PDB file of C-alpha atoms in Angstrom:
ATOM      1  CA  MET E   1      38.876 114.148  51.118  1.00  0.00           C
ATOM      2  CA  THR E   2      39.471 110.983  53.119  1.00  0.00           C
ATOM      3  CA  LEU E   3      39.685 110.708  56.906  1.00  0.00           C
ATOM      4  CA  ARG E   4      43.385 109.934  56.584  1.00  0.00           C
ATOM      5  CA  GLN E   5      43.908 113.128  54.600  1.00  0.00           C
ATOM      6  CA  LEU E   6      41.990 115.128  57.196  1.00  0.00           C
ATOM      7  CA  GLU E   7      44.182 113.567  59.881  1.00  0.00           C
ATOM      8  CA  ILE E   8      47.291 114.728  58.008  1.00  0.00           C
ATOM      9  CA  LEU E   9      45.801 118.207  57.543  1.00  0.00           C
ATOM     10  CA  ARG E  10      45.094 118.398  61.266  1.00  0.00           C
ATOM     11  CA  ALA E  11      48.635 117.318  62.158  1.00  0.00           C
ATOM     12  CA  LEU E  12      50.119 119.925  59.812  1.00  0.00           C
ATOM     13  CA  VAL E  13      47.994 122.710  61.320  1.00  0.00           C
ATOM     14  CA  LEU E  14      49.024 121.693  64.835  1.00  0.00           C
ATOM     15  CA  HIS E  15      52.738 121.127  64.172  1.00  0.00           C
ATOM     16  CA  ARG E  16      53.416 123.484  61.200  1.00  0.00           C
ATOM     17  CA  THR E  17      56.165 121.273  59.701  1.00  0.00           C
ATOM     18  CA  THR E  18      56.007 118.071  57.670  1.00  0.00           C
ATOM     19  CA  VAL E  19      58.728 116.524  59.865  1.00  0.00           C
ATOM     20  CA  ALA E  20      56.801 117.029  63.115  1.00  0.00           C
ATOM     21  CA  ALA E  21      53.544 115.907  61.513  1.00  0.00           C
ATOM     22  CA  ALA E  22      55.245 112.763  60.231  1.00  0.00           C
ATOM     23  CA  GLN E  23      56.587 111.957  63.713  1.00  0.00           C
ATOM     24  CA  ASP E  24      53.140 112.479  65.234  1.00  0.00           C
ATOM     25  CA  LEU E  25      51.416 110.156  62.760  1.00  0.00           C
ATOM     26  CA  GLY E  26      54.200 107.599  62.487  1.00  0.00           C
ATOM     27  CA  LEU E  27      54.740 108.269  58.797  1.00  0.00           C
ATOM     28  CA  SER E  28      57.724 109.342  56.736  1.00  0.00           C
ATOM     29  CA  GLN E  29      58.288 113.004  55.893  1.00  0.00           C
ATOM     30  CA  PRO E  30      58.042 112.364  52.115  1.00  0.00           C
ATOM     31  CA  ALA E  31      54.674 110.615  52.661  1.00  0.00           C
ATOM     32  CA  ILE E  32      53.346 113.711  54.431  1.00  0.00           C
ATOM     33  CA  SER E  33      54.655 116.035  51.701  1.00  0.00           C
ATOM     34  CA  ASN E  34      53.134 113.899  48.940  1.00  0.00           C
ATOM     35  CA  ALA E  35      49.819 113.708  50.788  1.00  0.00           C
ATOM     36  CA  LEU E  36      49.723 117.501  51.132  1.00  0.00           C
ATOM     37  CA  LYS E  37      50.371 117.943  47.417  1.00  0.00           C
ATOM     38  CA  ALA E  38      47.584 115.463  46.608  1.00  0.00           C
ATOM     39  CA  MET E  39      45.140 117.255  48.943  1.00  0.00           C
ATOM     40  CA  GLU E  40      45.839 120.658  47.397  1.00  0.00           C
ATOM     41  CA  THR E  41      45.497 119.236  43.888  1.00  0.00           C
ATOM     42  CA  GLN E  42      42.208 117.589  44.839  1.00  0.00           C
ATOM     43  CA  ALA E  43      40.899 120.723  46.555  1.00  0.00           C
ATOM     44  CA  GLY E  44      41.952 123.055  43.729  1.00  0.00           C
ATOM     45  CA  PHE E  45      43.437 125.649  46.091  1.00  0.00           C
ATOM     46  CA  ALA E  46      46.357 126.020  48.488  1.00  0.00           C
ATOM     47  CA  LEU E  47      45.877 124.745  52.028  1.00  0.00           C
ATOM     48  CA  PHE E  48      49.133 126.154  53.433  1.00  0.00           C
ATOM     49  CA  GLU E  49      51.602 128.956  52.754  1.00  0.00           C
ATOM     50  CA  ARG E  50      55.257 128.120  53.193  1.00  0.00           C
ATOM     51  CA  VAL E  51      57.192 130.775  55.140  1.00  0.00           C
ATOM     52  CA  ASN E  52      60.708 130.156  56.537  1.00  0.00           C
ATOM     53  CA  ASN E  53      60.349 126.378  56.342  1.00  0.00           C
ATOM     54  CA  ARG E  54      57.089 126.459  58.280  1.00  0.00           C
ATOM     55  CA  LEU E  55      53.574 125.850  57.102  1.00  0.00           C
ATOM     56  CA  HIS E  56      50.884 128.459  57.780  1.00  0.00           C
ATOM     57  CA  PRO E  57      47.331 127.389  56.977  1.00  0.00           C
ATOM     58  CA  THR E  58      45.435 129.506  54.494  1.00  0.00           C
ATOM     59  CA  PRO E  59      41.916 130.705  55.426  1.00  0.00           C
ATOM     60  CA  GLU E  60      40.551 127.831  53.344  1.00  0.00           C
ATOM     61  CA  GLY E  61      42.847 125.387  55.124  1.00  0.00           C
ATOM     62  CA  MET E  62      41.718 126.672  58.521  1.00  0.00           C
ATOM     63  CA  THR E  63      38.080 126.310  57.496  1.00  0.00           C
ATOM     64  CA  LEU E  64      38.641 122.644  56.674  1.00  0.00           C
ATOM     65  CA  PHE E  65      40.553 122.208  59.961  1.00  0.00           C
ATOM     66  CA  ARG E  66      37.747 123.710  62.044  1.00  0.00           C
ATOM     67  CA  GLU E  67      35.067 121.706  60.263  1.00  0.00           C
ATOM     68  CA  SER E  68      37.009 118.472  60.743  1.00  0.00           C
ATOM     69  CA  GLU E  69      37.400 119.008  64.514  1.00  0.00           C
ATOM     70  CA  ALA E  70      33.880 117.693  65.097  1.00  0.00           C
ATOM     71  CA  ILE E  71      34.857 114.466  63.322  1.00  0.00           C
ATOM     72  CA  PHE E  72      37.935 113.959  65.498  1.00  0.00           C
ATOM     73  CA  SER E  73      36.052 114.837  68.664  1.00  0.00           C
ATOM     74  CA  LEU E  74      33.494 112.167  67.817  1.00  0.00           C
ATOM     75  CA  HIS E  75      36.302 109.719  67.077  1.00  0.00           C
ATOM     76  CA  ALA E  76      37.903 110.444  70.449  1.00  0.00           C
ATOM     77  CA  ARG E  77      34.580 109.798  72.210  1.00  0.00           C
ATOM     78  CA  LEU E  78      34.177 106.541  70.335  1.00  0.00           C
ATOM     79  CA  GLU E  79      37.697 105.485  71.309  1.00  0.00           C
ATOM     80  CA  GLY E  80      36.920 106.295  74.940  1.00  0.00           C
ATOM     81  CA  ARG E  81      33.680 104.362  74.741  1.00  0.00           C
ATOM     82  CA  LEU E  82      35.541 101.384  73.280  1.00  0.00           C
ATOM     83  CA  ARG E  83      38.030 101.445  76.166  1.00  0.00           C
ATOM     84  CA  ASP E  84      35.195 101.655  78.681  1.00  0.00           C
ATOM     85  CA  LEU E  85      33.433  98.689  77.112  1.00  0.00           C
ATOM     86  CA  ARG E  86      36.656  96.704  76.993  1.00  0.00           C
ATOM     87  CA  ASP E  87      37.313  97.426  80.670  1.00  0.00           C
ATOM     88  CA  SER E  88      33.596  97.235  81.642  1.00  0.00           C
ATOM     89  CA  ARG E  89      33.824 100.753  83.106  1.00  0.00           C
ATOM     90  CA  SER E  90      30.550 102.098  81.756  1.00  0.00           C
ATOM     91  CA  GLY E  91      27.184 100.901  80.553  1.00  0.00           C
ATOM     92  CA  GLN E  92      24.383  99.386  82.606  1.00  0.00           C
ATOM     93  CA  LEU E  93      23.887  96.427  84.899  1.00  0.00           C
ATOM     94  CA  ARG E  94      20.455  95.191  85.990  1.00  0.00           C
ATOM     95  CA  ILE E  95      20.347  92.796  88.926  1.00  0.00           C
ATOM     96  CA  VAL E  96      17.638  91.405  91.195  1.00  0.00           C
ATOM     97  CA  ALA E  97      17.954  89.341  94.350  1.00  0.00           C
ATOM     98  CA  THR E  98      15.966  87.775  97.150  1.00  0.00           C
ATOM     99  CA  PRO E  99      16.269  89.555 100.524  1.00  0.00           C
ATOM    100  CA  PRO E 100      18.929  87.310 102.161  1.00  0.00           C
ATOM    101  CA  VAL E 101      21.415  87.755  99.325  1.00  0.00           C
ATOM    102  CA  ALA E 102      20.393  91.362  98.658  1.00  0.00           C
ATOM    103  CA  SER E 103      21.153  92.390 102.246  1.00  0.00           C
ATOM    104  CA  GLY E 104      24.207  90.218 102.642  1.00  0.00           C
ATOM    105  CA  ILE E 105      26.872  90.092  99.941  1.00  0.00           C
ATOM    106  CA  ILE E 106      25.381  92.242  97.157  1.00  0.00           C
ATOM    107  CA  PRO E 107      26.072  95.640  98.843  1.00  0.00           C
ATOM    108  CA  PRO E 108      29.854  95.153  99.314  1.00  0.00           C
ATOM    109  CA  ALA E 109      30.120  93.649  95.827  1.00  0.00           C
ATOM    110  CA  LEU E 110      28.321  96.660  94.338  1.00  0.00           C
ATOM    111  CA  LYS E 111      30.521  99.048  96.293  1.00  0.00           C
ATOM    112  CA  GLN E 112      33.660  97.487  94.862  1.00  0.00           C
ATOM    113  CA  LEU E 113      32.261  97.324  91.329  1.00  0.00           C
ATOM    114  CA  LEU E 114      31.284 101.007  91.312  1.00  0.00           C
ATOM    115  CA  HIS E 115      34.603 102.010  92.849  1.00  0.00           C
ATOM    116  CA  THR E 116      36.419 100.708  89.770  1.00  0.00           C
ATOM    117  CA  ARG E 117      33.642 101.599  87.291  1.00  0.00           C
ATOM    118  CA  PRO E 118      32.156 104.923  88.451  1.00  0.00           C
ATOM    119  CA  ARG E 119      30.286 105.518  85.183  1.00  0.00           C
ATOM    120  CA  LEU E 120      28.441 102.211  85.384  1.00  0.00           C
ATOM    121  CA  GLN E 121      24.686 102.612  85.948  1.00  0.00           C
ATOM    122  CA  VAL E 122      23.191  99.880  88.139  1.00  0.00           C
ATOM    123  CA  PHE E 123      19.525  98.954  88.530  1.00  0.00           C
ATOM    124  CA  PHE E 124      18.984  96.810  91.625  1.00  0.00           C
ATOM    125  CA  ASP E 125      15.687  95.345  92.824  1.00  0.00           C
ATOM    126  CA  VAL E 126      14.758  93.026  95.711  1.00  0.00           C
ATOM    127  CA  ARG E 127      11.988  90.478  95.093  1.00  0.00           C
ATOM    128  CA  ARG E 128      10.681  87.150  96.244  1.00  0.00           C
ATOM    129  CA  PHE E 129      12.135  84.018  94.658  1.00  0.00           C
ATOM    130  CA  GLU E 130       9.454  83.795  91.950  1.00  0.00           C
ATOM    131  CA  GLY E 131       9.925  87.467  91.096  1.00  0.00           C
ATOM    132  CA  VAL E 132      13.658  87.030  90.633  1.00  0.00           C
ATOM    133  CA  VAL E 133      13.193  84.079  88.275  1.00  0.00           C
ATOM    134  CA  GLU E 134      10.580  85.972  86.242  1.00  0.00           C
ATOM    135  CA  ALA E 135      12.760  89.091  86.003  1.00  0.00           C
ATOM    136  CA  VAL E 136      15.673  87.114  84.564  1.00  0.00           C
ATOM    137  CA  LEU E 137      13.519  85.070  82.167  1.00  0.00           C
ATOM    138  CA  SER E 138      11.832  88.227  80.844  1.00  0.00           C
ATOM    139  CA  HIS E 139      15.192  90.035  80.520  1.00  0.00           C
ATOM    140  CA  VAL E 140      14.172  92.721  82.986  1.00  0.00           C
ATOM    141  CA  ALA E 141      17.361  91.806  84.855  1.00  0.00           C
ATOM    142  CA  GLU E 142      20.606  90.359  83.564  1.00  0.00           C
ATOM    143  CA  LEU E 143      21.508  88.586  86.799  1.00  0.00           C
ATOM    144  CA  GLY E 144      19.393  87.141  89.592  1.00  0.00           C
ATOM    145  CA  PHE E 145      20.556  85.968  93.013  1.00  0.00           C
ATOM    146  CA  VAL E 146      18.509  83.446  94.990  1.00  0.00           C
ATOM    147  CA  LEU E 147      18.730  80.712  97.615  1.00  0.00           C
ATOM    148  CA  GLY E 148      17.684  77.136  96.892  1.00  0.00           C
ATOM    149  CA  PHE E 149      17.462  77.150  93.082  1.00  0.00           C
ATOM    150  CA  SER E 150      16.824  73.685  91.612  1.00  0.00           C
ATOM    151  CA  GLY E 151      16.881  74.470  87.910  1.00  0.00           C
ATOM    152  CA  GLN E 152      14.424  75.798  85.336  1.00  0.00           C
ATOM    153  CA  PRO E 153      14.349  75.711  81.513  1.00  0.00           C
ATOM    154  CA  GLY E 154      15.813  78.820  79.936  1.00  0.00           C
ATOM    155  CA  LEU E 155      17.960  79.727  82.921  1.00  0.00           C
ATOM    156  CA  GLY E 156      21.654  79.179  83.431  1.00  0.00           C
ATOM    157  CA  SER E 157      22.897  79.041  87.001  1.00  0.00           C
ATOM    158  CA  GLU E 158      26.001  78.718  89.108  1.00  0.00           C
ATOM    159  CA  VAL E 159      26.432  78.030  92.802  1.00  0.00           C
ATOM    160  CA  LEU E 160      28.032  81.011  94.542  1.00  0.00           C
ATOM    161  CA  HIS E 161      28.016  79.546  98.036  1.00  0.00           C
ATOM    162  CA  ALA E 162      27.094  76.192  99.560  1.00  0.00           C
ATOM    163  CA  GLY E 163      26.496  76.575 103.266  1.00  0.00           C
ATOM    164  CA  GLU E 164      24.258  75.519 106.119  1.00  0.00           C
ATOM    165  CA  MET E 165      21.464  77.020 108.181  1.00  0.00           C
ATOM    166  CA  VAL E 166      22.600  78.444 111.512  1.00  0.00           C
ATOM    167  CA  CYS E 167      21.053  79.300 114.855  1.00  0.00           C
ATOM    168  CA  VAL E 168      21.030  82.960 115.918  1.00  0.00           C
ATOM    169  CA  CYS E 169      20.329  84.310 119.397  1.00  0.00           C
ATOM    170  CA  PRO E 170      21.364  87.301 121.502  1.00  0.00           C
ATOM    171  CA  PRO E 171      24.867  87.191 123.015  1.00  0.00           C
ATOM    172  CA  GLY E 172      24.676  85.722 126.498  1.00  0.00           C
ATOM    173  CA  HIS E 173      21.680  83.547 125.644  1.00  0.00           C
ATOM    174  CA  PRO E 174      22.031  79.977 127.052  1.00  0.00           C
ATOM    175  CA  LEU E 175      22.190  78.593 123.494  1.00  0.00           C
ATOM    176  CA  SER E 176      25.217  80.785 122.775  1.00  0.00           C
ATOM    177  CA  GLN E 177      27.183  78.582 125.179  1.00  0.00           C
ATOM    178  CA  LEU E 178      26.691  75.511 122.976  1.00  0.00           C
ATOM    179  CA  SER E 179      29.107  74.515 120.211  1.00  0.00           C
ATOM    180  CA  GLU E 180      26.125  73.559 118.018  1.00  0.00           C
ATOM    181  CA  VAL E 181      22.355  73.704 118.388  1.00  0.00           C
ATOM    182  CA  SER E 182      19.810  70.951 117.682  1.00  0.00           C
ATOM    183  CA  PRO E 183      15.988  71.037 117.485  1.00  0.00           C
ATOM    184  CA  ALA E 184      15.827  69.446 120.931  1.00  0.00           C
ATOM    185  CA  ASP E 185      17.860  72.361 122.343  1.00  0.00           C
ATOM    186  CA  LEU E 186      15.232  74.807 121.071  1.00  0.00           C
ATOM    187  CA  THR E 187      12.186  73.341 122.773  1.00  0.00           C
ATOM    188  CA  ASP E 188      12.598  75.410 125.953  1.00  0.00           C
ATOM    189  CA  TYR E 189      12.807  78.772 124.166  1.00  0.00           C
ATOM    190  CA  PRO E 190      10.489  80.865 121.979  1.00  0.00           C
ATOM    191  CA  LEU E 191      11.228  79.999 118.361  1.00  0.00           C
ATOM    192  CA  ILE E 192      11.019  82.447 115.455  1.00  0.00           C
ATOM    193  CA  GLY E 193      10.123  80.207 112.515  1.00  0.00           C
ATOM    194  CA  LEU E 194      10.071  80.653 108.771  1.00  0.00           C
ATOM    195  CA  GLU E 195       6.732  80.371 106.983  1.00  0.00           C
ATOM    196  CA  ARG E 196       5.487  77.081 105.645  1.00  0.00           C
ATOM    197  CA  GLY E 197       5.601  77.040 101.850  1.00  0.00           C
ATOM    198  CA  THR E 198       8.891  78.935 101.620  1.00  0.00           C
ATOM    199  CA  ARG E 199      11.960  76.970 100.544  1.00  0.00           C
ATOM    200  CA  LEU E 200      13.875  77.545 103.749  1.00  0.00           C
ATOM    201  CA  GLY E 201      10.795  77.167 105.937  1.00  0.00           C
ATOM    202  CA  ASP E 202       9.996  73.764 104.453  1.00  0.00           C
ATOM    203  CA  ALA E 203      13.636  72.668 104.694  1.00  0.00           C
ATOM    204  CA  LEU E 204      13.673  73.620 108.364  1.00  0.00           C
ATOM    205  CA  ARG E 205      10.501  71.627 109.065  1.00  0.00           C
ATOM    206  CA  ARG E 206      12.034  68.563 107.416  1.00  0.00           C
ATOM    207  CA  SER E 207      15.109  68.886 109.632  1.00  0.00           C
ATOM    208  CA  PHE E 208      12.968  68.980 112.779  1.00  0.00           C
ATOM    209  CA  HIS E 209      10.906  66.045 111.535  1.00  0.00           C
ATOM    210  CA  SER E 210      14.043  63.985 110.827  1.00  0.00           C
ATOM    211  CA  VAL E 211      14.880  63.965 114.559  1.00  0.00           C
ATOM    212  CA  ASP E 212      11.266  63.605 115.752  1.00  0.00           C
ATOM    213  CA  VAL E 213      10.996  67.118 117.203  1.00  0.00           C
ATOM    214  CA  THR E 214       7.828  69.130 116.604  1.00  0.00           C
ATOM    215  CA  PHE E 215       8.373  72.409 114.809  1.00  0.00           C
ATOM    216  CA  ARG E 216       6.344  74.816 116.943  1.00  0.00           C
ATOM    217  CA  PRO E 217       7.312  78.491 116.403  1.00  0.00           C
ATOM    218  CA  SER E 218       6.051  81.277 118.624  1.00  0.00           C
ATOM    219  CA  VAL E 219       6.341  83.731 115.697  1.00  0.00           C
ATOM    220  CA  GLU E 220       6.359  82.973 111.984  1.00  0.00           C
ATOM    221  CA  VAL E 221       8.019  85.281 109.438  1.00  0.00           C
ATOM    222  CA  ARG E 222       8.668  85.051 105.720  1.00  0.00           C
ATOM    223  CA  TYR E 223      12.211  86.384 105.619  1.00  0.00           C
ATOM    224  CA  CYS E 224      15.339  85.392 107.528  1.00  0.00           C
ATOM    225  CA  ASN E 225      16.278  89.078 107.864  1.00  0.00           C
ATOM    226  CA  THR E 226      13.103  89.629 109.867  1.00  0.00           C
ATOM    227  CA  ALA E 227      13.887  86.610 112.020  1.00  0.00           C
ATOM    228  CA  CYS E 228      17.353  88.020 112.756  1.00  0.00           C
ATOM    229  CA  THR E 229      15.910  91.392 113.744  1.00  0.00           C
ATOM    230  CA  LEU E 230      13.482  89.747 116.140  1.00  0.00           C
ATOM    231  CA  ALA E 231      16.185  87.498 117.590  1.00  0.00           C
ATOM    232  CA  ALA E 232      18.451  90.491 118.190  1.00  0.00           C
ATOM    233  CA  SER E 233      15.566  92.168 120.023  1.00  0.00           C
ATOM    234  CA  GLY E 234      15.180  89.182 122.350  1.00  0.00           C
ATOM    235  CA  VAL E 235      11.864  87.951 120.927  1.00  0.00           C
ATOM    236  CA  GLY E 236      13.247  84.444 120.513  1.00  0.00           C
ATOM    237  CA  VAL E 237      15.838  82.339 118.738  1.00  0.00           C
ATOM    238  CA  ALA E 238      15.847  81.582 115.005  1.00  0.00           C
ATOM    239  CA  ILE E 239      17.321  79.243 112.422  1.00  0.00           C
ATOM    240  CA  VAL E 240      18.326  81.243 109.359  1.00  0.00           C
ATOM    241  CA  ASP E 241      20.531  81.167 106.289  1.00  0.00           C
ATOM    242  CA  PRO E 242      24.197  82.204 106.753  1.00  0.00           C
ATOM    243  CA  PHE E 243      23.846  85.324 104.564  1.00  0.00           C
ATOM    244  CA  SER E 244      21.188  86.850 106.786  1.00  0.00           C
ATOM    245  CA  ALA E 245      23.067  85.840 109.922  1.00  0.00           C
ATOM    246  CA  HIS E 246      26.255  87.567 108.811  1.00  0.00           C
ATOM    247  CA  GLN E 247      24.810  90.770 107.336  1.00  0.00           C
ATOM    248  CA  GLY E 248      26.004  94.071 108.811  1.00  0.00           C
ATOM    249  CA  ASP E 249      23.097  94.745 111.188  1.00  0.00           C
ATOM    250  CA  ASN E 250      23.431  91.316 112.774  1.00  0.00           C
ATOM    251  CA  ARG E 251      27.077  91.396 113.836  1.00  0.00           C
ATOM    252  CA  GLN E 252      26.053  91.357 117.504  1.00  0.00           C
ATOM    253  CA  LEU E 253      24.075  88.130 117.199  1.00  0.00           C
ATOM    254  CA  ALA E 254      25.560  84.907 118.517  1.00  0.00           C
ATOM    255  CA  ILE E 255      25.728  82.450 115.603  1.00  0.00           C
ATOM    256  CA  ARG E 256      25.989  78.704 116.161  1.00  0.00           C
ATOM    257  CA  PRO E 257      25.924  75.735 113.739  1.00  0.00           C
ATOM    258  CA  PHE E 258      22.531  74.014 113.487  1.00  0.00           C
ATOM    259  CA  ARG E 259      22.309  70.228 113.486  1.00  0.00           C
ATOM    260  CA  PRO E 260      21.142  68.198 111.671  1.00  0.00           C
ATOM    261  CA  VAL E 261      22.876  69.893 108.755  1.00  0.00           C
ATOM    262  CA  THR E 262      20.338  71.815 106.686  1.00  0.00           C
ATOM    263  CA  PRO E 263      22.019  72.802 103.402  1.00  0.00           C
ATOM    264  CA  VAL E 264      21.404  76.130 101.729  1.00  0.00           C
ATOM    265  CA  LYS E 265      22.948  77.215  98.432  1.00  0.00           C
ATOM    266  CA  ALA E 266      23.134  80.662  96.877  1.00  0.00           C
ATOM    267  CA  HIS E 267      22.874  80.738  93.088  1.00  0.00           C
ATOM    268  CA  VAL E 268      23.374  83.361  90.432  1.00  0.00           C
ATOM    269  CA  LEU E 269      20.923  83.073  87.532  1.00  0.00           C
ATOM    270  CA  TRP E 270      21.021  84.360  83.970  1.00  0.00           C
ATOM    271  CA  SER E 271      19.029  83.866  80.791  1.00  0.00           C
ATOM    272  CA  GLU E 272      20.445  81.248  78.443  1.00  0.00           C
ATOM    273  CA  ALA E 273      19.038  83.300  75.559  1.00  0.00           C
ATOM    274  CA  ARG E 274      21.764  85.922  75.898  1.00  0.00           C
ATOM    275  CA  PRO E 275      25.492  85.680  76.655  1.00  0.00           C
ATOM    276  CA  LEU E 276      26.853  87.126  79.877  1.00  0.00           C
ATOM    277  CA  SER E 277      28.427  90.541  79.376  1.00  0.00           C
ATOM    278  CA  ARG E 278      31.899  91.325  80.676  1.00  0.00           C
ATOM    279  CA  THR E 279      30.282  93.499  83.350  1.00  0.00           C
ATOM    280  CA  CYS E 280      28.112  90.597  84.520  1.00  0.00           C
ATOM    281  CA  GLN E 281      31.110  88.302  84.708  1.00  0.00           C
ATOM    282  CA  THR E 282      33.038  90.910  86.684  1.00  0.00           C
ATOM    283  CA  PHE E 283      30.163  91.421  89.117  1.00  0.00           C
ATOM    284  CA  ILE E 284      29.854  87.682  89.744  1.00  0.00           C
ATOM    285  CA  ARG E 285      33.542  87.654  90.687  1.00  0.00           C
ATOM    286  CA  GLU E 286      32.938  90.604  93.043  1.00  0.00           C
ATOM    287  CA  VAL E 287      30.067  88.738  94.712  1.00  0.00           C
ATOM    288  CA  ARG E 288      32.311  85.737  95.252  1.00  0.00           C
ATOM    289  CA  GLN E 289      34.971  87.990  96.751  1.00  0.00           C
ATOM    290  CA  ALA E 290      32.388  89.606  99.039  1.00  0.00           C
ATOM    291  CA  ALA E 291      31.372  86.163 100.261  1.00  0.00           C
ATOM    292  CA  ARG E 292      34.992  85.314 101.034  1.00  0.00           C
ATOM    293  CA  THR E 293      35.452  88.577 102.911  1.00  0.00           C
ATOM    294  CA  ASP E 294      32.362  87.813 104.981  1.00  0.00           C
ATOM    295  CA  GLY E 295      33.707  84.386 105.801  1.00  0.00           C
ATOM    296  CA  LEU E 296      31.044  82.597 103.765  1.00  0.00           C
ATOM    297  CA  LEU E 297      33.504  81.039 101.336  1.00  0.00           C
ATOM    298  CA  ASP E 298      36.670  79.191 102.215  1.00  0.00           C
TER     299      ASP E 298
END
């Protein structure tokens, strides 16, 4: 017995007339009647008894109906799974990011993604730059988010935000009265610097050098998030990326443009060995939207 025949049997059991079954399946009434005759001939026994123009399944017919329910339940689950995949509502997403991006625009983007796709399972890790690149290349993560990516074989990338380093200090600090801050303006205050050898730390040193000001931090840290925390506590002032400056815990910091302009770009990375899934594409759009909401994109 074919799946189509089982579908007709099921409709007849549920509706008890060939007319109603035909309407349910979008077939003609004669097609249903002919199919029933063919099924009974093939089975070698009656599937229904006809009483007062209604069909009553025989015990054998009901046995086939009950046994076929598992098939239709599986089919319904498969149809639901297909809809979920089409709408990217379920499945998995593995992402990894460096701390500035992880603490800045990833959380609101994830919140929005999971609001519309509650059955989606997300794996999210925070690593240093080299760890993010390795995770994407080795397919541990589908998407990676970093600052200052300059290209690497095997990785596709896209700029999510092109911004500039900014100065952060407590509200009421003398530097908060300036429209923009230069290295010369920082010489009279304790400076929280980024470590030498990090992308942003080296970029910051080049900016100081370009205007003949010595880069002399009172405290050195690896991450901009740490620098923001120390600045908010009054330890000193810091030059950080715009993601770290605008993250939720730092809303009370005074943020001023830093000159000379020190560019910083946020990239999303993926392996060129595999195509981006619909879920990945959707999440990238959510990250862009989160950046706009935070005022990081125009």
